Amino acid sequence: MLKPVKLPFNLLLCCFHRSTPRETMAWSESVDTLLANKDGLAAFRTFLKSEFSEENIDFWMACEDFKKTKSSAKIASKAQKIYSEFIRADAPREINIDFTTRDHISQNISEPTLKCFDDAQRLIYSLMAKDSFPRFLRSEVYKELVNKQQNGNQKRWLPFL
């Protein structure tokens, strides 16, 4: 098993310091609150990357984007891309889902619908909500970010400086 990487706080602070202290504190209310906030989503993704499990949030985000697809031609191509990247056995970024869910998707991927990944997305969401999200809230990264903002150090990071 790979060991989680501890990312330097300054690296994380530079990227997620755009949210207000209130917004940053609100991330702890629920995984939905975290995922609905652009900076919260980015911070959580970086945390998952440090734990070698960013494929979960990337799959969840790909599904959210997929469900907004209007064109039937794009539904097929996007579904195939998600399947190839995350679902198929030995996919490059294979997510951890049960055989039955994976098999059901595999059998129906030739005629995908906007709901074809719903079961897998629910499983990954549940995994993140019950496992990754609590660890994120206990992480030094999140604690330091909250403390830094609460202590009034509110410098804004600008990517072009």
mmCIF file with all atom_site columns, C-alpha atoms in Angstrom, residues 2-8 11-12 15-16 40-58 61 93 128 132-133 135-136 139 141:
data_model
loop_
_atom_site.group_PDB
_atom_site.id
_atom_site.type_symbol
_atom_site.label_atom_id
_atom_site.label_alt_id
_atom_site.label_comp_id
_atom_site.label_asym_id
_atom_site.label_entity_id
_atom_site.label_seq_id
_atom_site.pdbx_PDB_ins_code
_atom_site.Cartn_x
_atom_site.Cartn_y
_atom_site.Cartn_z
_atom_site.occupancy
_atom_site.B_iso_or_equiv
_atom_site.pdbx_formal_charge
_atom_site.auth_seq_id
_atom_site.auth_comp_id
_atom_site.auth_asym_id
_atom_site.auth_atom_id
_atom_site.pdbx_PDB_model_num
ATOM 1  C CA . LEU A 1 2   ? 1.277   3.451  -0.870  1.00 0.00 ? 2   LEU A CA 1
ATOM 2  C CA . LYS A 1 3   ? 1.913   5.872  1.947   1.00 0.00 ? 3   LYS A CA 1
ATOM 3  C CA . PRO A 1 4   ? 0.048   9.209  1.908   1.00 0.00 ? 4   PRO A CA 1
ATOM 4  C CA . VAL A 1 5   ? 2.201   12.177 0.987   1.00 0.00 ? 5   VAL A CA 1
ATOM 5  C CA . LYS A 1 6   ? 2.273   15.133 3.357   1.00 0.00 ? 6   LYS A CA 1
ATOM 6  C CA . LEU A 1 7   ? 1.960   18.225 1.219   1.00 0.00 ? 7   LEU A CA 1
ATOM 7  C CA . PRO A 1 8   ? 3.579   21.440 2.429   1.00 0.00 ? 8   PRO A CA 1
ATOM 8  C CA . LEU A 1 11  ? 1.565   24.819 -1.283  1.00 0.00 ? 11  LEU A CA 1
ATOM 9  C CA . LEU A 1 12  ? -2.010  24.185 -0.218  1.00 0.00 ? 12  LEU A CA 1
ATOM 10 C CA . CYS A 1 15  ? -4.352  27.509 -3.866  1.00 0.00 ? 15  CYS A CA 1
ATOM 11 C CA . PHE A 1 16  ? -7.278  27.610 -1.418  1.00 0.00 ? 16  PHE A CA 1
ATOM 12 C CA . GLY A 1 40  ? -13.355 23.376 -1.079  1.00 0.00 ? 40  GLY A CA 1
ATOM 13 C CA . LEU A 1 41  ? -13.505 20.994 -4.022  1.00 0.00 ? 41  LEU A CA 1
ATOM 14 C CA . ALA A 1 42  ? -9.933  21.912 -5.007  1.00 0.00 ? 42  ALA A CA 1
ATOM 15 C CA . ALA A 1 43  ? -8.667  21.475 -1.426  1.00 0.00 ? 43  ALA A CA 1
ATOM 16 C CA . PHE A 1 44  ? -10.425 18.113 -1.095  1.00 0.00 ? 44  PHE A CA 1
ATOM 17 C CA . ARG A 1 45  ? -9.060  16.944 -4.445  1.00 0.00 ? 45  ARG A CA 1
ATOM 18 C CA . THR A 1 46  ? -5.526  17.897 -3.383  1.00 0.00 ? 46  THR A CA 1
ATOM 19 C CA . PHE A 1 47  ? -6.025  16.016 -0.114  1.00 0.00 ? 47  PHE A CA 1
ATOM 20 C CA . LEU A 1 48  ? -7.259  12.937 -2.004  1.00 0.00 ? 48  LEU A CA 1
ATOM 21 C CA . LYS A 1 49  ? -4.264  13.202 -4.308  1.00 0.00 ? 49  LYS A CA 1
ATOM 22 C CA . SER A 1 50  ? -1.969  13.114 -1.271  1.00 0.00 ? 50  SER A CA 1
ATOM 23 C CA . GLU A 1 51  ? -3.703  9.871  -0.295  1.00 0.00 ? 51  GLU A CA 1
ATOM 24 C CA . PHE A 1 52  ? -3.518  8.430  -3.818  1.00 0.00 ? 52  PHE A CA 1
ATOM 25 C CA . SER A 1 53  ? -7.281  8.374  -4.245  1.00 0.00 ? 53  SER A CA 1
ATOM 26 C CA . GLU A 1 54  ? -8.061  11.419 -6.383  1.00 0.00 ? 54  GLU A CA 1
ATOM 27 C CA . GLU A 1 55  ? -9.694  9.131  -8.945  1.00 0.00 ? 55  GLU A CA 1
ATOM 28 C CA . ASN A 1 56  ? -12.748 9.132  -6.646  1.00 0.00 ? 56  ASN A CA 1
ATOM 29 C CA . ILE A 1 57  ? -13.361 12.877 -6.858  1.00 0.00 ? 57  ILE A CA 1
ATOM 30 C CA . ASP A 1 58  ? -12.402 12.929 -10.545 1.00 0.00 ? 58  ASP A CA 1
ATOM 31 C CA . MET A 1 61  ? -16.929 15.222 -11.107 1.00 0.00 ? 61  MET A CA 1
ATOM 32 C CA . ARG A 1 93  ? -7.772  5.273  -12.863 1.00 0.00 ? 93  ARG A CA 1
ATOM 33 C CA . MET A 1 128 ? -15.807 9.853  0.157   1.00 0.00 ? 128 MET A CA 1
ATOM 34 C CA . SER A 1 132 ? -12.175 10.523 2.989   1.00 0.00 ? 132 SER A CA 1
ATOM 35 C CA . PHE A 1 133 ? -14.193 13.547 4.136   1.00 0.00 ? 133 PHE A CA 1
ATOM 36 C CA . ARG A 1 135 ? -10.012 12.326 7.333   1.00 0.00 ? 135 ARG A CA 1
ATOM 37 C CA . PHE A 1 136 ? -9.834  15.587 5.381   1.00 0.00 ? 136 PHE A CA 1
ATOM 38 C CA . SER A 1 139 ? -5.993  16.625 8.422   1.00 0.00 ? 139 SER A CA 1
ATOM 39 C CA . VAL A 1 141 ? -3.873  20.846 6.047   1.00 0.00 ? 141 VAL A CA 1
#
